[in-house]
CSV table of C-alpha atoms and ligand atoms in Angstrom, one decimal:
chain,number,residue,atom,x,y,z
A,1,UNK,CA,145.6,102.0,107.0
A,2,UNK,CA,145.1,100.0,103.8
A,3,UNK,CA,147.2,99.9,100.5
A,4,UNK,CA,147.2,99.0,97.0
A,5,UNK,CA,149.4,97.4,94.4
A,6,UNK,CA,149.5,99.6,91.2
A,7,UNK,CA,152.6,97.5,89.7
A,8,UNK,CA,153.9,94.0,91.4
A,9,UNK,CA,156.7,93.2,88.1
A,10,UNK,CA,159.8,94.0,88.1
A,11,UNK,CA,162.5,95.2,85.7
A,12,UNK,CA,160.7,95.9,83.1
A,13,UNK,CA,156.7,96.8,82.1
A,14,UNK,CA,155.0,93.5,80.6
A,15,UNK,CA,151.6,94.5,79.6
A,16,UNK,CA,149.9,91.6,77.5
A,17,UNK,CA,147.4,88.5,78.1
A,18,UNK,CA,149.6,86.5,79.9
A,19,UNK,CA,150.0,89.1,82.6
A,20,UNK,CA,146.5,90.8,82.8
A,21,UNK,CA,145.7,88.7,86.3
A,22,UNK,CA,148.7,90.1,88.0
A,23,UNK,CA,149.4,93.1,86.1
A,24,UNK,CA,152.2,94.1,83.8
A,25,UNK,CA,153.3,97.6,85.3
A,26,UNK,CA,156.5,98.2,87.5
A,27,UNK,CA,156.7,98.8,91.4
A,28,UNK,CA,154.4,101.3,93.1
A,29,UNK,CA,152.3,100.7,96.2
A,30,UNK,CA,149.8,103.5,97.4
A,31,UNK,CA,149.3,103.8,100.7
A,32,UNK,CA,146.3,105.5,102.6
A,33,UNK,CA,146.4,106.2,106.3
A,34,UNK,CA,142.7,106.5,108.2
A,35,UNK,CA,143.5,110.2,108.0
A,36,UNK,CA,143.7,109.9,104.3
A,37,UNK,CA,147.2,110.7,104.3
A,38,UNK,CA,148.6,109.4,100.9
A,39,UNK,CA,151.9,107.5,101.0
A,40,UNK,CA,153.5,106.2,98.0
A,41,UNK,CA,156.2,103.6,97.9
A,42,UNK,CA,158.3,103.5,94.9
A,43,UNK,CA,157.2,105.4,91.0
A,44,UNK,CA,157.4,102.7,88.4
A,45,UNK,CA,155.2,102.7,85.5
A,46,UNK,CA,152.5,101.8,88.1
A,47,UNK,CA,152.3,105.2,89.6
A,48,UNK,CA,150.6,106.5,85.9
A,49,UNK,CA,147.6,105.1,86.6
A,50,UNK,CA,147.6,106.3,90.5
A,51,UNK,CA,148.0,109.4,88.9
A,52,UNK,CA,145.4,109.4,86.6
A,53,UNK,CA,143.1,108.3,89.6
A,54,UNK,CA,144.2,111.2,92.0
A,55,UNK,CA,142.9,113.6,89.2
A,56,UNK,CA,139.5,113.3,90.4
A,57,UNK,CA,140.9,114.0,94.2
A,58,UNK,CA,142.9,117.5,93.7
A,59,UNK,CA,144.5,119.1,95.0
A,60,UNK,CA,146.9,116.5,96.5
A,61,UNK,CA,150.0,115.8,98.8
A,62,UNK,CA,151.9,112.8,97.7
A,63,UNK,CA,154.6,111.6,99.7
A,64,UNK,CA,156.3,109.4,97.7
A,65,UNK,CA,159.5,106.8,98.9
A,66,UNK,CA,161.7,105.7,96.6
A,67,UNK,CA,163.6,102.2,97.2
A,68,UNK,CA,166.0,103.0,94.9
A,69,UNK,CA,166.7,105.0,91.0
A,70,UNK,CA,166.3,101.8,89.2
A,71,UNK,CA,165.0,102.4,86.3
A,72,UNK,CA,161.3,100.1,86.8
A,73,UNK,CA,160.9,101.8,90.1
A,74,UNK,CA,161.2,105.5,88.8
A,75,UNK,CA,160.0,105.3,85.4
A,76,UNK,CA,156.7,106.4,86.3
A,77,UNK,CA,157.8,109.9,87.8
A,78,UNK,CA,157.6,112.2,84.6
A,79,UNK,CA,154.0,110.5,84.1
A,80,UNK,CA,152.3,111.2,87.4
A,81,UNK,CA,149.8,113.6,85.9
A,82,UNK,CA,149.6,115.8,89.5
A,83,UNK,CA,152.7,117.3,89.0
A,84,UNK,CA,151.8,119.0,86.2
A,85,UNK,CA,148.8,121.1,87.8
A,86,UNK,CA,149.3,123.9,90.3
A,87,UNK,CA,148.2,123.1,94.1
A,88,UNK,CA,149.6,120.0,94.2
A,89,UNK,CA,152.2,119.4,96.3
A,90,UNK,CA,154.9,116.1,95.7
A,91,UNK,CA,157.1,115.8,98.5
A,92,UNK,CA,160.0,113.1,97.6
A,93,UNK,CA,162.2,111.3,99.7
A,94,UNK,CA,165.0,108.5,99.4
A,95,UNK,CA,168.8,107.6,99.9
A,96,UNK,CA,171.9,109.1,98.6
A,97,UNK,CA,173.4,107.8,95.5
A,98,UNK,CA,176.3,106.3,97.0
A,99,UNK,CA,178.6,106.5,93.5
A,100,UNK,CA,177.5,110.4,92.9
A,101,UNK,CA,176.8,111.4,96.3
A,102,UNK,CA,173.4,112.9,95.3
A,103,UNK,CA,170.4,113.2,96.3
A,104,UNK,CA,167.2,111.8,95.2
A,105,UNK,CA,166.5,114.8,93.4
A,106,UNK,CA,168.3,112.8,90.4
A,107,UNK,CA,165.6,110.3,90.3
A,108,UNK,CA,163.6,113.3,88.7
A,109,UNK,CA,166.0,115.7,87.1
A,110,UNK,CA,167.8,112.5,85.1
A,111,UNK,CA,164.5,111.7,84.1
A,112,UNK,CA,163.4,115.2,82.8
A,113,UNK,CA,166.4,116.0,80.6
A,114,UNK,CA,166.0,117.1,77.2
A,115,UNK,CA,167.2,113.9,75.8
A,116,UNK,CA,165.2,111.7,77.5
A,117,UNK,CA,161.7,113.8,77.9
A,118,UNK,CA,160.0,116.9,76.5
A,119,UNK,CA,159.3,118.5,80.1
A,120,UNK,CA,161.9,120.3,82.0
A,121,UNK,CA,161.9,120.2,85.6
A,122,UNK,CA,161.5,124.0,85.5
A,123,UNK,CA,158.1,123.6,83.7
A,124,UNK,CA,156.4,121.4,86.5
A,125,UNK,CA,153.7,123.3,88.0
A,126,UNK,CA,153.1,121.0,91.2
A,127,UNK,CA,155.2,121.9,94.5
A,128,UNK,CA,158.5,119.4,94.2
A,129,UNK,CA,160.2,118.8,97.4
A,130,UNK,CA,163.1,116.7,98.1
A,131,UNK,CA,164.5,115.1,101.1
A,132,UNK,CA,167.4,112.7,101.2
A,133,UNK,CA,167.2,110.5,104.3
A,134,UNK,CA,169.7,108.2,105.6
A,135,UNK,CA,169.7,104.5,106.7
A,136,UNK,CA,167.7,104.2,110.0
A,137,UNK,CA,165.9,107.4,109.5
A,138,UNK,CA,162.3,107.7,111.0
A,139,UNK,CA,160.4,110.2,108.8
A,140,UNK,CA,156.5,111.2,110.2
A,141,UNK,CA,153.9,111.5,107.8
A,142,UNK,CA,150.6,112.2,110.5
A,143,UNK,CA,150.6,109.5,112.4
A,144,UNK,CA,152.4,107.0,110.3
A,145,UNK,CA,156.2,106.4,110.8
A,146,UNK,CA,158.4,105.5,108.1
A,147,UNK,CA,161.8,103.9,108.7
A,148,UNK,CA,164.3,103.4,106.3
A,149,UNK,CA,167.0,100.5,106.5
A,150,UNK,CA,170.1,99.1,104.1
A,151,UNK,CA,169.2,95.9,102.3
A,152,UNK,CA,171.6,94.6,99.8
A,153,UNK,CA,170.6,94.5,96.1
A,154,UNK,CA,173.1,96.1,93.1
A,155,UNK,CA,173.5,100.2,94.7
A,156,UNK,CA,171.8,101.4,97.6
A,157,UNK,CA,168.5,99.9,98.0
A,158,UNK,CA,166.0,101.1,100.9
A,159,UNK,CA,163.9,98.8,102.7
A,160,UNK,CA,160.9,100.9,104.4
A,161,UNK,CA,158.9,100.0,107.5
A,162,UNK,CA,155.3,101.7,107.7
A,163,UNK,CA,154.0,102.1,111.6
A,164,UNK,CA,150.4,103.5,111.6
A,165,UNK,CA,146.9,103.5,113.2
A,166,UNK,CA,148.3,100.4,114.7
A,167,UNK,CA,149.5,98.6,111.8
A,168,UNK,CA,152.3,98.0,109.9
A,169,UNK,CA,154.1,96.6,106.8
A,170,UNK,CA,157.5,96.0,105.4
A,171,UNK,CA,158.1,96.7,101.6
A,172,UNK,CA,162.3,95.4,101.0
A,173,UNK,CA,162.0,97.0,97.2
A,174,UNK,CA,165.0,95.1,95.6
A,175,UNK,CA,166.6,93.0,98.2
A,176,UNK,CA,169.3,89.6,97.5
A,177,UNK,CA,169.8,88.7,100.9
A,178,UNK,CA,173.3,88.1,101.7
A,179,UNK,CA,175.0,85.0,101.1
A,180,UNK,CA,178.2,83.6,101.7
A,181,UNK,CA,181.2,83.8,99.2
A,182,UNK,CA,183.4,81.6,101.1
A,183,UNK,CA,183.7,77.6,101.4
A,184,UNK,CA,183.3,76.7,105.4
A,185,UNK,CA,187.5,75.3,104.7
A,186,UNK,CA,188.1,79.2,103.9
A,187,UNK,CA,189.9,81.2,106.5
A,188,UNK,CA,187.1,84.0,105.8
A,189,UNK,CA,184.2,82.1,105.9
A,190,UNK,CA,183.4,82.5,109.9
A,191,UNK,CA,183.7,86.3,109.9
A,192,UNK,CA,181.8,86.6,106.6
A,193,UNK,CA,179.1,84.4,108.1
A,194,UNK,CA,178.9,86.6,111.3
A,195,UNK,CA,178.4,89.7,109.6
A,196,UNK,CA,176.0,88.0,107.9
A,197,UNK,CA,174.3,86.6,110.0
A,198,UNK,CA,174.4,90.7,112.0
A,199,UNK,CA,172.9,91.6,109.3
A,200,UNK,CA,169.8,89.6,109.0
A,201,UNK,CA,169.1,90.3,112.5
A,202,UNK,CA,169.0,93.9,112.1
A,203,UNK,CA,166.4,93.2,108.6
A,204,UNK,CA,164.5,90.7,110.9
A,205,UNK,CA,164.3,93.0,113.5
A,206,UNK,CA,162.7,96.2,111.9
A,207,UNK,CA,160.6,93.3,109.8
A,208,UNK,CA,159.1,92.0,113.3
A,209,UNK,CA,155.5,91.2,113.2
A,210,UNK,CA,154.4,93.2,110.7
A,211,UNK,CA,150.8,93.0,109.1
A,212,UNK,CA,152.1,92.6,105.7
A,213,UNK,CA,155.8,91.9,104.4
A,214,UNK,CA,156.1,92.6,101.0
A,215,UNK,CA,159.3,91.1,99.3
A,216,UNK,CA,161.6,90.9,96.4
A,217,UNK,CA,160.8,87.2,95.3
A,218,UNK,CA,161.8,87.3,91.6
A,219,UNK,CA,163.6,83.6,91.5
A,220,UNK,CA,162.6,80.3,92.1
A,221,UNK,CA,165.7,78.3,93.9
A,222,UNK,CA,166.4,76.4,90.7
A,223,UNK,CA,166.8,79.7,88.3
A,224,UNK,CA,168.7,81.6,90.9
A,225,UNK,CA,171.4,79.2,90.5
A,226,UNK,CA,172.1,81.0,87.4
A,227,UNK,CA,171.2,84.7,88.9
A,228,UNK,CA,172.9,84.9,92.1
A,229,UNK,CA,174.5,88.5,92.3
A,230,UNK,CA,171.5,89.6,90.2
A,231,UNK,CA,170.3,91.6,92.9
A,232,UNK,CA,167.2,89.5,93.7
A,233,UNK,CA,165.8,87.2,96.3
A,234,UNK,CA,163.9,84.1,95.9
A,235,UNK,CA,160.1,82.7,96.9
A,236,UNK,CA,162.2,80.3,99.6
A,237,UNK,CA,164.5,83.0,100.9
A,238,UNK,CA,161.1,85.6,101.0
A,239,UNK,CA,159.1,82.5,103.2
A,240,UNK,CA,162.4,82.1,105.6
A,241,UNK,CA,162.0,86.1,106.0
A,242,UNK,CA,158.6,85.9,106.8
A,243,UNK,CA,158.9,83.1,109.4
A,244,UNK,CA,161.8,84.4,111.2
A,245,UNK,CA,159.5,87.8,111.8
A,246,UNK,CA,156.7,86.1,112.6
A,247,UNK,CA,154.8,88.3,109.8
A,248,UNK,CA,151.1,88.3,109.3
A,249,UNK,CA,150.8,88.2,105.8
A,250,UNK,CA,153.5,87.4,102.9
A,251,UNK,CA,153.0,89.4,99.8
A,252,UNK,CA,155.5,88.4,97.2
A,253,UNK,CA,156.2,90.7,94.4
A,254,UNK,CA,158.7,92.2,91.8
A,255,UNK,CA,157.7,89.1,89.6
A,256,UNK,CA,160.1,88.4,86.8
A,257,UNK,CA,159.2,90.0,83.6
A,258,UNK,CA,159.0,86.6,81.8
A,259,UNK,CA,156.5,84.7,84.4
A,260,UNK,CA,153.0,84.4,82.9
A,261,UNK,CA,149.5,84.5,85.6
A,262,UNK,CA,149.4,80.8,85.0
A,263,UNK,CA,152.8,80.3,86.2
A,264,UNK,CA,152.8,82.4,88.6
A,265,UNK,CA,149.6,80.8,90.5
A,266,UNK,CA,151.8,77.2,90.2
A,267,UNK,CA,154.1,78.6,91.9
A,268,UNK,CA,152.2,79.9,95.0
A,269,UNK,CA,150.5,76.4,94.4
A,270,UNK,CA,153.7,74.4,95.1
A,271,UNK,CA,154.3,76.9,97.7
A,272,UNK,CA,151.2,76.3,99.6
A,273,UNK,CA,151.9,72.6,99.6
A,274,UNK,CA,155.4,72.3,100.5
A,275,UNK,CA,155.2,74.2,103.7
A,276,UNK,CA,151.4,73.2,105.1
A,277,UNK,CA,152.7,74.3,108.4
A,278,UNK,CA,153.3,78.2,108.0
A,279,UNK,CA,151.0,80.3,110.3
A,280,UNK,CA,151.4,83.2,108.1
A,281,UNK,CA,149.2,83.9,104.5
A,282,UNK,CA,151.1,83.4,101.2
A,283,UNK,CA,149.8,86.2,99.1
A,284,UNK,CA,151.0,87.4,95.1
A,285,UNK,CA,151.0,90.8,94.8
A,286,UNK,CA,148.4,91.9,92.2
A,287,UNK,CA,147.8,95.3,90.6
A,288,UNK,CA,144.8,97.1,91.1
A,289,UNK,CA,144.0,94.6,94.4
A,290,UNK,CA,143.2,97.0,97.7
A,291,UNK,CA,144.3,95.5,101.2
A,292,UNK,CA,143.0,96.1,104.2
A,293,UNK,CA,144.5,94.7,106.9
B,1,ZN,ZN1,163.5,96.4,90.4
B,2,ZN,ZN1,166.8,97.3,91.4
């Protein structure tokens, strides 16, 4: 299995030259098993250029996992140019809406309305499958596994765990870990903390060892003073994550639209030097960069 970053920022697309290092497009990972089974996590503006690739490859079975219809991990749908062209076949799978109740058909059909693009959904000439999954779900793919698991952000928010040809690797999409409202004096605090505290056992668990754990780390500490509730995690809480599973490899991603290369690479800098004792690599997600494991 190997995979590739073809958008690491989140929120919203930043091309420009103080993002050409790390790239400027939204979430999308491709993933390719040894049996050349394609896996995609997640459609933002990153998946365009996947697209435009896979055009040399036709025909094509994409299976593509969405974390959540947030706009920057979705936006790239109505531009991945295999859907267009008969023989392809796009098979898509994600959560319920948990407001609407539907499926993740909606992170296409909202997209392809008349208001918003010139394409209807009738007119695509790709097959277009959909499958909502629930929390928990294992889905098969050949021989790679994919399970799905809750993780807190604004809305539902998928977390997926990918088992195959004897590796794996996490991808949390948007995740805040959860925090305490409650002052320890507060008559809540103890039961808050406990299901709390449930709850990171249950991410830490499905997390376990894996190759590579890519995470939400849009904040330092200092800024998420000010964006707590914002849906996001930070480069600290994304290092505790990774120790507590015993991970491989860190790759941090979702960068905040505003962070320039330069910063960025301080960052993982300080990063590097305040924890010297980590037995785990510290890794910025980059577009266009392929991974093997
Ligand atoms: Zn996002
Ligand atoms: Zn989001």
């Amino acid at each position: 299995m190997k995979f590739k970053f073809w958008g690491v920022r989140g929120s919203i697309a930043t091309p420009g030259p103080s993002t050409v290092k790390y790239g400027g497009n939204t979430t999308c990972i491709e993933i390719r098993t040894d049996d050349d089974d394609l896996i995609i996590l997640d459609a933002g503006t990153g998946i365009h250029m996947l697209g435009q690739q896979l055009l040399q490859q036709l025909p094509i079975t994409a299976h593509i996992f969405i974390t959540h219809t947030h706009w920057d991990h979705i936006q790239g749908l109505p531009f991945f140019a295999p859907i267009f062209i008969p023989g392809n076949s796009l098979k898509l799978f994600g959560g319920l809406d948990p407001v609407t109740h539907e499926g993740i058909e909606r992170a296409l059909n909202v997209q392809l309305q008349d208001s918003y693009f010139p394409v209807s959904e009738a007119e695509l000439n790709a097959s277009v499958e959909y499958n909502t999954i629930k929390a928990g779900e294992t889905i098969r793919i050949g021989n790679a596994e994919i399970t799905s698991i809750l993780l807190s952000h604004s809305g539902l928010n998928f977390g997926y765990r990918v088992d195959c040809d004897h590796q794996s690797l996490f991808f949390t999409g948007d995740y805040e870990p959860l925090h305490n409202i409650y002052r320890p004096e507060d008559s809540q605090y103890a039961t808050s903390q406990a299901f709390i505290d449930d709850k990171l056992k249950d991410i830490i668990s499905l997390m376990q060892g894996v190759d590579a754990l890519i995470m939400d780390a849009s904040y330092t500490t200092e800024e998420y003073q000010t964006k707590t509730g914002w849906g996001h995690g930070t480069y600290n809480l994304a290092l505790k994550h990774a120790a507590l599973a015993k991970v491989k490899k860190l790759f941090l991603t979702h960068h905040e639209p505003t962070r320039t290369d330069q910063q960025l690479e301080s960052i993982h800098q300080q990063l590097i030097t305040n924890n010297p004792v980590i037995n785990y690599d510290i890794i910025l997600a980059q577009e266009g960069v392929e991974n093997v494991f």
